[in-house]
Short mmCIF file of C-alpha atoms and ligand atoms in Angstrom, two decimals:
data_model
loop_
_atom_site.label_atom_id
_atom_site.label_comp_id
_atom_site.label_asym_id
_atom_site.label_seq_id
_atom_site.Cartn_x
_atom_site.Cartn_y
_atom_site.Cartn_z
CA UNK A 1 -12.60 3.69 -13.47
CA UNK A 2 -8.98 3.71 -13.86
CA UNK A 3 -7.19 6.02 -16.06
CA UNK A 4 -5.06 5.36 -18.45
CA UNK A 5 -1.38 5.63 -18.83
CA UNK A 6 0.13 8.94 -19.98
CA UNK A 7 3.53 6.32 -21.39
CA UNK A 8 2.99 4.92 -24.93
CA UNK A 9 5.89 2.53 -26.55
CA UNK A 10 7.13 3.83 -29.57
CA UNK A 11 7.31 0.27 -30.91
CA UNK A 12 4.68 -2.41 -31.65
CA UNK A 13 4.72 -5.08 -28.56
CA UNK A 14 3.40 -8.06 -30.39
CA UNK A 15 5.34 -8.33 -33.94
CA UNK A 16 7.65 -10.63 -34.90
CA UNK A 17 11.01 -9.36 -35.14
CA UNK A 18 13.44 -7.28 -32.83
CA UNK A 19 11.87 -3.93 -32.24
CA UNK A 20 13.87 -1.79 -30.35
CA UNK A 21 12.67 1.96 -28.60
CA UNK A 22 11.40 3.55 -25.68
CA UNK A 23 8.75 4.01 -23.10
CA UNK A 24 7.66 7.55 -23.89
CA UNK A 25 6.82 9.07 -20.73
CA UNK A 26 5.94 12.77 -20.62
CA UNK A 27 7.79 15.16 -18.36
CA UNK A 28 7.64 18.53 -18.69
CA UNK A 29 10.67 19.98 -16.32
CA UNK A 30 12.80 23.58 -16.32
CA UNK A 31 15.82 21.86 -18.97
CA UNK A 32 12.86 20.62 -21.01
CA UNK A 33 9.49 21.80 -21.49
CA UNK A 34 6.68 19.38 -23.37
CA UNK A 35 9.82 16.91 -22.86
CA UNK A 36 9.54 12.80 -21.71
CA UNK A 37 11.79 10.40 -19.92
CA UNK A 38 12.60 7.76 -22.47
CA UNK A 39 12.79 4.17 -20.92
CA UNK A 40 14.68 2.03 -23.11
CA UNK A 41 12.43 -1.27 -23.70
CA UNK A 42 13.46 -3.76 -26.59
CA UNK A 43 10.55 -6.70 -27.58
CA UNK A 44 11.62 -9.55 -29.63
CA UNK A 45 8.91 -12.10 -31.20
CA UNK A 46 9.31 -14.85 -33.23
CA UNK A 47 5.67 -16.48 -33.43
CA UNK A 48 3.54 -17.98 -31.14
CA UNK A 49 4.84 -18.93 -27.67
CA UNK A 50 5.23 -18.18 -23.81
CA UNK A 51 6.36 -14.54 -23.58
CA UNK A 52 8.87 -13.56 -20.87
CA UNK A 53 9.30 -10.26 -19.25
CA UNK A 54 12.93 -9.49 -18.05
CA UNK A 55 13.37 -6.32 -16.29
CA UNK A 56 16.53 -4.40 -14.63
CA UNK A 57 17.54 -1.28 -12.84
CA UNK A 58 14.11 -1.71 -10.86
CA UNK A 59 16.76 -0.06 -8.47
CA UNK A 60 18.97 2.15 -10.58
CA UNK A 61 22.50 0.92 -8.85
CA UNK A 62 22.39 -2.73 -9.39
CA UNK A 63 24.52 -3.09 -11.98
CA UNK A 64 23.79 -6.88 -12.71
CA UNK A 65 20.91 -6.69 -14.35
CA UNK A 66 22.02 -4.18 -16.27
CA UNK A 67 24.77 -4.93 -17.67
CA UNK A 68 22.95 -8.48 -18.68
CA UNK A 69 20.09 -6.82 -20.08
CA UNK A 70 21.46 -4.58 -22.34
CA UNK A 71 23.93 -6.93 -23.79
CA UNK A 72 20.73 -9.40 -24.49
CA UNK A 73 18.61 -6.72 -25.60
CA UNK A 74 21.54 -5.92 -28.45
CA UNK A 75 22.28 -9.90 -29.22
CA UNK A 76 18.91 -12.07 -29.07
CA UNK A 77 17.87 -12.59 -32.16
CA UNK A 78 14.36 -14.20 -33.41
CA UNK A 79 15.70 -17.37 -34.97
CA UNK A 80 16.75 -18.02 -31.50
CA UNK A 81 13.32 -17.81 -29.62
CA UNK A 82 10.06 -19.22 -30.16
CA UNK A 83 7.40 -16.73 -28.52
CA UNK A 84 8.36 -13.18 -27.01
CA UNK A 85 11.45 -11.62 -25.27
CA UNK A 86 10.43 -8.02 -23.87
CA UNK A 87 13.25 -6.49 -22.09
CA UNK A 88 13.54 -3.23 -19.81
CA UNK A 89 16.71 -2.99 -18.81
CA UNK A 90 16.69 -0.14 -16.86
CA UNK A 91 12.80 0.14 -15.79
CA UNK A 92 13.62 2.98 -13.22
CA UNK A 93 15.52 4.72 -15.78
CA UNK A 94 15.93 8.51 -13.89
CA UNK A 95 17.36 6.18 -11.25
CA UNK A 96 20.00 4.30 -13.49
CA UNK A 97 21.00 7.45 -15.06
CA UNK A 98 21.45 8.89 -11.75
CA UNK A 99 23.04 6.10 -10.32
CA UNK A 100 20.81 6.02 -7.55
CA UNK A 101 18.86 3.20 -5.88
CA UNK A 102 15.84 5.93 -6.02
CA UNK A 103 14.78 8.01 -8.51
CA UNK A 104 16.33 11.69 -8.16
CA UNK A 105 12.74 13.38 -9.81
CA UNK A 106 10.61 12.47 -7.15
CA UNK A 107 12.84 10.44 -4.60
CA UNK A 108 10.52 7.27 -6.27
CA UNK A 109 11.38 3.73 -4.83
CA UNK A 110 10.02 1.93 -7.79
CA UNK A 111 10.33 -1.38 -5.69
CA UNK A 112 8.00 0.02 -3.05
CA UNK A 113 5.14 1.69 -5.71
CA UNK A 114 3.62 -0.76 -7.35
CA UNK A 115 0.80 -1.34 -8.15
CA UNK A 116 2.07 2.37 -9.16
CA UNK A 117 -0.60 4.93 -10.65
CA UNK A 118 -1.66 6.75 -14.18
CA UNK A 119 -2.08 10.02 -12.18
CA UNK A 120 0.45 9.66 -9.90
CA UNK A 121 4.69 10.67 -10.07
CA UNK A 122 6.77 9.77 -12.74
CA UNK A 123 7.54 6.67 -10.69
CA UNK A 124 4.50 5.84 -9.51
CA UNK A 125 3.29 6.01 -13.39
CA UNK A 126 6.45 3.62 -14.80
CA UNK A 127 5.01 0.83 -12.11
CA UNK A 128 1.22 1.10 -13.04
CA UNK A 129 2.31 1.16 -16.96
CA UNK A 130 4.86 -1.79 -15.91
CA UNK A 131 1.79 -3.96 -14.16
CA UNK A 132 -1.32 -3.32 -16.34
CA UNK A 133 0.29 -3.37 -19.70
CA UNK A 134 3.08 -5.45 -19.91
CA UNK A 135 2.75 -8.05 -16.68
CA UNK A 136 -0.60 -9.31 -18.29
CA UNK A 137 1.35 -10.35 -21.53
CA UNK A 138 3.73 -12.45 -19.56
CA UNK A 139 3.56 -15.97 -18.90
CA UNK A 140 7.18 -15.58 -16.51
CA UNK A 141 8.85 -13.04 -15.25
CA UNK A 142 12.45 -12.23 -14.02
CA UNK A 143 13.69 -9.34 -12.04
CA UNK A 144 17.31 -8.95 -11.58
CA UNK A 145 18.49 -6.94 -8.07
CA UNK A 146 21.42 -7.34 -6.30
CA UNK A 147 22.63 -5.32 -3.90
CA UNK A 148 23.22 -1.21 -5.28
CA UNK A 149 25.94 0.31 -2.90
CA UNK A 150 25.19 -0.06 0.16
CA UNK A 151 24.79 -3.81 0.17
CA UNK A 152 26.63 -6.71 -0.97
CA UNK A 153 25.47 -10.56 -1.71
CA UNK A 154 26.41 -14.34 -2.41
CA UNK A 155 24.56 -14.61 -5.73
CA UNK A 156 21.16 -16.28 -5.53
CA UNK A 157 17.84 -16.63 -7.22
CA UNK A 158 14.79 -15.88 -5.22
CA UNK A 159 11.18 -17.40 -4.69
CA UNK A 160 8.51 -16.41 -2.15
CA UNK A 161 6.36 -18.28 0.24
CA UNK A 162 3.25 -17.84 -1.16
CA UNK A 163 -0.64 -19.24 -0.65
CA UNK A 164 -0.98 -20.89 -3.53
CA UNK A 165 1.15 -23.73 -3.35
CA UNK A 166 0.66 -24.97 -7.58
CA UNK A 167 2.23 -21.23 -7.82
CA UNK A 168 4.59 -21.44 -5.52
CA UNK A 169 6.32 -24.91 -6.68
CA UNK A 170 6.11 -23.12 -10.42
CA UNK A 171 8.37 -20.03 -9.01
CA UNK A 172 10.85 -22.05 -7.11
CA UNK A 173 11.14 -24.43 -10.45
CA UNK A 174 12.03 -21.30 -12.64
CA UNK A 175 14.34 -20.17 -9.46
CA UNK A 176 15.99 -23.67 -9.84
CA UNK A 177 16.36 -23.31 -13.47
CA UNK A 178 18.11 -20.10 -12.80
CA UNK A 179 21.68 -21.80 -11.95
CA UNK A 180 23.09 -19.90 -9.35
CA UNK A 181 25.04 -20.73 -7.27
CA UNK A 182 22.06 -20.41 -4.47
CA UNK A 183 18.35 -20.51 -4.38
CA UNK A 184 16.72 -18.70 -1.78
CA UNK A 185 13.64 -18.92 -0.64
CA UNK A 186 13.27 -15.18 0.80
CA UNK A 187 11.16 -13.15 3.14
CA UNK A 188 10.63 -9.81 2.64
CA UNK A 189 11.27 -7.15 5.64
CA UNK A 190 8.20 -5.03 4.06
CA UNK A 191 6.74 -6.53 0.95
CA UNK A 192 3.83 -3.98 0.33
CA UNK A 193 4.21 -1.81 -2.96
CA UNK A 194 7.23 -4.55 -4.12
CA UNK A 195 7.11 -5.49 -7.58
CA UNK A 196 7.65 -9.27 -6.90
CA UNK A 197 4.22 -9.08 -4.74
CA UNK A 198 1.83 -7.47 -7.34
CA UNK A 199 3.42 -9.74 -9.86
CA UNK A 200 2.79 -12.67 -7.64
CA UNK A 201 -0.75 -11.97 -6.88
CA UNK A 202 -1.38 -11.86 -10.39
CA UNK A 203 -0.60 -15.32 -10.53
CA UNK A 204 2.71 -15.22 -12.89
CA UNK A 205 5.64 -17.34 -12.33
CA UNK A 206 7.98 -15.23 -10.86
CA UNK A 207 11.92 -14.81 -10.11
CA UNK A 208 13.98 -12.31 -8.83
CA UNK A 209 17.30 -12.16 -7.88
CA UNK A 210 20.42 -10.73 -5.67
CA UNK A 211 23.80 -11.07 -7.84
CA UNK A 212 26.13 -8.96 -5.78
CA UNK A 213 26.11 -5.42 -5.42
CA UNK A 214 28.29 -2.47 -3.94
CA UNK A 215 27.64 -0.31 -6.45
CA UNK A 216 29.22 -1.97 -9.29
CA UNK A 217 29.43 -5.87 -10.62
CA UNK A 218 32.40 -8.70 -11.61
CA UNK A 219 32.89 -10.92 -14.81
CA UNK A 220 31.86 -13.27 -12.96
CA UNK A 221 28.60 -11.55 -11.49
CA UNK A 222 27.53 -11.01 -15.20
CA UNK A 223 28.38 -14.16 -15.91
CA UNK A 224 25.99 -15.59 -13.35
CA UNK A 225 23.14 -13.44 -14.53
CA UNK A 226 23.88 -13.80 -18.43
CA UNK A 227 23.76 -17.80 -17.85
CA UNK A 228 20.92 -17.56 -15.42
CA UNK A 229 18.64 -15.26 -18.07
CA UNK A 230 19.30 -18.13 -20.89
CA UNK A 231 18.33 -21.43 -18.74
CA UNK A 232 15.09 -19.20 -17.44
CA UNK A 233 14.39 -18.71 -21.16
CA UNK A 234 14.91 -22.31 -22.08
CA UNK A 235 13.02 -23.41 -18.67
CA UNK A 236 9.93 -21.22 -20.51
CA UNK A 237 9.75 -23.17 -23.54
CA UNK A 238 11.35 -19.86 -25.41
CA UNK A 239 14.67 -20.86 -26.16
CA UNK A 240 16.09 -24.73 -27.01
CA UNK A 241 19.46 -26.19 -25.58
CA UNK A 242 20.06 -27.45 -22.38
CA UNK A 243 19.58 -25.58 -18.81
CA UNK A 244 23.64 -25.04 -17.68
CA UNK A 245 23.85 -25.57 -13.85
CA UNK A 246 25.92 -23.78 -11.57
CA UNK A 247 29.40 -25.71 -11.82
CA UNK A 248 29.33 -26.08 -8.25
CA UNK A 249 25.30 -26.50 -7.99
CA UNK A 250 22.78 -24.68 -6.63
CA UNK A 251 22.78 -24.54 -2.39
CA UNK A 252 19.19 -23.95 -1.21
CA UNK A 253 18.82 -20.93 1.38
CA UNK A 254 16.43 -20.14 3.40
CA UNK A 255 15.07 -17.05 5.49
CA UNK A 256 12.89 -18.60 8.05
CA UNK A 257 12.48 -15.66 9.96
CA UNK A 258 13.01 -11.91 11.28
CA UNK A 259 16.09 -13.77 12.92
CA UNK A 260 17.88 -13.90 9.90
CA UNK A 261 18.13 -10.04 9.37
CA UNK A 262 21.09 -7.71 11.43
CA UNK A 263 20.30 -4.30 11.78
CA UNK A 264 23.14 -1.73 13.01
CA UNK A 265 22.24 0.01 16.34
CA UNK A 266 24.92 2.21 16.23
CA UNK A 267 26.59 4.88 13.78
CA UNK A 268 29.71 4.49 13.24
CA UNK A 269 32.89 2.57 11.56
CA UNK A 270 32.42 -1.07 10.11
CA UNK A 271 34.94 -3.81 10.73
CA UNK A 272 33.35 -7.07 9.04
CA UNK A 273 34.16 -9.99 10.98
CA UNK A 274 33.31 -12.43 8.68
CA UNK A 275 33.03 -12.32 4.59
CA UNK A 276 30.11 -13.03 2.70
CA UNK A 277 29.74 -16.98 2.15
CA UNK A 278 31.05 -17.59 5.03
CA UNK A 279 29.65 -20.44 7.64
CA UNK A 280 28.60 -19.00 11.13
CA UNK A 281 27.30 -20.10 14.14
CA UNK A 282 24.69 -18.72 16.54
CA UNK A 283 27.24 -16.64 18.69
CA UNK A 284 29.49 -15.56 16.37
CA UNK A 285 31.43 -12.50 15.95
CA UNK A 286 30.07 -11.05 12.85
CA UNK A 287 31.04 -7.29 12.61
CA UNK A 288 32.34 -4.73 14.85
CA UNK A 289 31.35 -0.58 14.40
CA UNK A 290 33.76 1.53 16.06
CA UNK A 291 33.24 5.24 17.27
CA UNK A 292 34.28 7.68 14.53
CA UNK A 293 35.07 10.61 17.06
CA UNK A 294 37.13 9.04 19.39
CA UNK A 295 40.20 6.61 20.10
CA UNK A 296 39.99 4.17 23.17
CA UNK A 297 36.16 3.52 23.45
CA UNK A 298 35.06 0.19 23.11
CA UNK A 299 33.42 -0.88 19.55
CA UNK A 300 30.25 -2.36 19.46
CA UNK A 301 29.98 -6.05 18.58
CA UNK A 302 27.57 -7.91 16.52
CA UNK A 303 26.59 -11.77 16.56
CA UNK A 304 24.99 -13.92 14.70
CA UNK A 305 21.86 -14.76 16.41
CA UNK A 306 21.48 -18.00 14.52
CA UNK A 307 23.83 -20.80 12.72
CA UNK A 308 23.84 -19.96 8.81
CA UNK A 309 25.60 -18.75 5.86
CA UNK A 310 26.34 -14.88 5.63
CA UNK A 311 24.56 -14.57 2.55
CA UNK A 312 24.23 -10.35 2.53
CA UNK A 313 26.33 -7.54 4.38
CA UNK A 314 26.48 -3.53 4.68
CA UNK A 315 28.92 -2.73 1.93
CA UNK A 316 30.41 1.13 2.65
CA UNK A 317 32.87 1.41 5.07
CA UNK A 318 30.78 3.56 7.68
CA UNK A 319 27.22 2.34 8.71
CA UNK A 320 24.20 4.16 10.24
CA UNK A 321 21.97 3.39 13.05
CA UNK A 322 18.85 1.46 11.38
CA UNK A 323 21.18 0.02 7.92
CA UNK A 324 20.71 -4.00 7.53
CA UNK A 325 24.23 -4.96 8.54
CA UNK A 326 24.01 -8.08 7.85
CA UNK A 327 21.74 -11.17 6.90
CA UNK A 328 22.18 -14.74 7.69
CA UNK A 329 20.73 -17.73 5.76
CA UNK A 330 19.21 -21.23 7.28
CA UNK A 331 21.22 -23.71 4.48
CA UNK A 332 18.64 -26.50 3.48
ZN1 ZN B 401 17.06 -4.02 -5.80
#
């Protein structure tokens, strides 16, 4: 039998109204004994209707999400929803307030621990209280990523390949809605433990996102996830108005396979060769990494090993043997 979760909200989940508190999740630690890590969660009902759960800061350094989510959380009022709004902003919140990727408590990548566990770290308990209390009331929901520090993308809404194909058409519909200014339909390097997979296999409609990243976000990042939150809400059935579109439309991506993904062999300087949007061809110059103890060697050189759009790239200026360096989409 499972156990249950040591968090408890400190607001009710299913009144009408905006109720705004915290996951309550107890953490006894040296600066504070008997103490919790307070996630901030805000729940906003206005009768009956399709509830959607929006979360951010699965990964504590994607400041997209954020940044959207709390501003909604503070705005959205009931008169302007029928059914429920739960937001979690920050749902790895030791992350966020370390502005880490990974929580700095137990080194927790909440993207890689679901379906998570009652007994297990403080991580590992936010994603089982995450997907057995709060995915169940959901009828869609939307996680917003984008790319933390160390990577940087063209801003799309993402779907997943997935077996059941009623499902699937219902996902990349609410990634459509979305708006931005690309849909991708995206493979996952190593999918086990992601939120977006336990979420999927319980059979919700499901979006996620990459916005940017590089540690930080633009006006017109936010403004990309701000509009895309509202037309998924109207898409729902939870909102009225009309779904804005992209004002230069949505390009459809995809990631047909491993070929799309360019991993750094080498450790060293980064020259991009090409900036993010741009068109390539299979062949390409892409990126150079020179040697960061010597003059007069030779850098290494990376292609693009199909044609495509460079739709993510390593963002610091030095790169590591093994860091995705780059990844090129098939446009549809
Ligand atoms: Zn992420």
């Amino acid at each position: 039998m499972t156990k249950p979760s040591p968090i408890s909200p400190t607001i009710p989940l299913d009144q009408d109204g905006v109720h705004h508190g915290f996951l309550k999740l107890p953490y006894s630690r040296d600066d504070s004994a008997w103490g919790a890590v307070m996630i901030p969660i805000t729940v906003i009902q206005n009768g009956d209707g399709p509830t959607a759960l929006l979360t951010g800061g699965n990964h504590g350094d994607e400041y997209e999400g954020l940044v959207s989510l709390f501003k909604l959380a503070g705005s959205l009022q009931p008169s302007n929803i029928t059914g429920r709004v739960i937001i979690l902003p920050a749902m790895n919140y030791p992350a966020f307030r370390n502005a880490s990727r990974t929580s700095p408590i137990d080194a927790g990548n909440l993207n890689r621990s679901f379906p998570g566990k009652p007994d297990g770290t403080v991580t590992q308990k936010i994603a089982d209280y995450v997907f057995r209390h709060l995915v169940p009331m959901a009828d869609i929901v939307l996680d917003i990523h984008s790319g933390g520090k160390t990577l940087d993308f063209i801003p799309f809404a993402a779907a997943h390949v997935l077996p059941d194909k009623e499902q699937e058409a219902r996902c990349v519909a609410a990634m459509k809605a979305f708006g931005a200014p690309y849909a991708m339909m995206m493979l996952e390097l190593d999918a086990v433990g992601m939120f977006d997979t336990v979420v999927e296999e319980a059979g919700k409609t499901f979006v996620t996102t990459e916005l940017g990243g590089g540690g930080s976000t633009t006006a017109e990042r936010v403004a990309i996830a701000d509009r895309g939150v509202r037309n998924l809400l109207i898409h729902a059935g939870i909102m009225t108005g009309d779904i804005e579109p992209a004002p230069s439309g949505t390009t459809m991506l995809d990631m047909p396979d491993d070929s799309c993904f360019v991993a750094s062999e080498a450790t060293g300087l980064f020259e991009p060769c090409v900036d993010l949007g741009a068109m390539v061809k299979k062949g390409d110059l892409i990126a150079r990494i020179y040697d960061v103890e010597r003059t007069g060697t030779p850098p290494r050189e990376y292609h693009a090993a199909r044609d495509g759009i460079l739709s993510c790239r390593h963002f610091p200026g030095l790169i590591k043997t093994g860091d995705c360096l780059a990844v090129i989409a098939k446009v549809l």
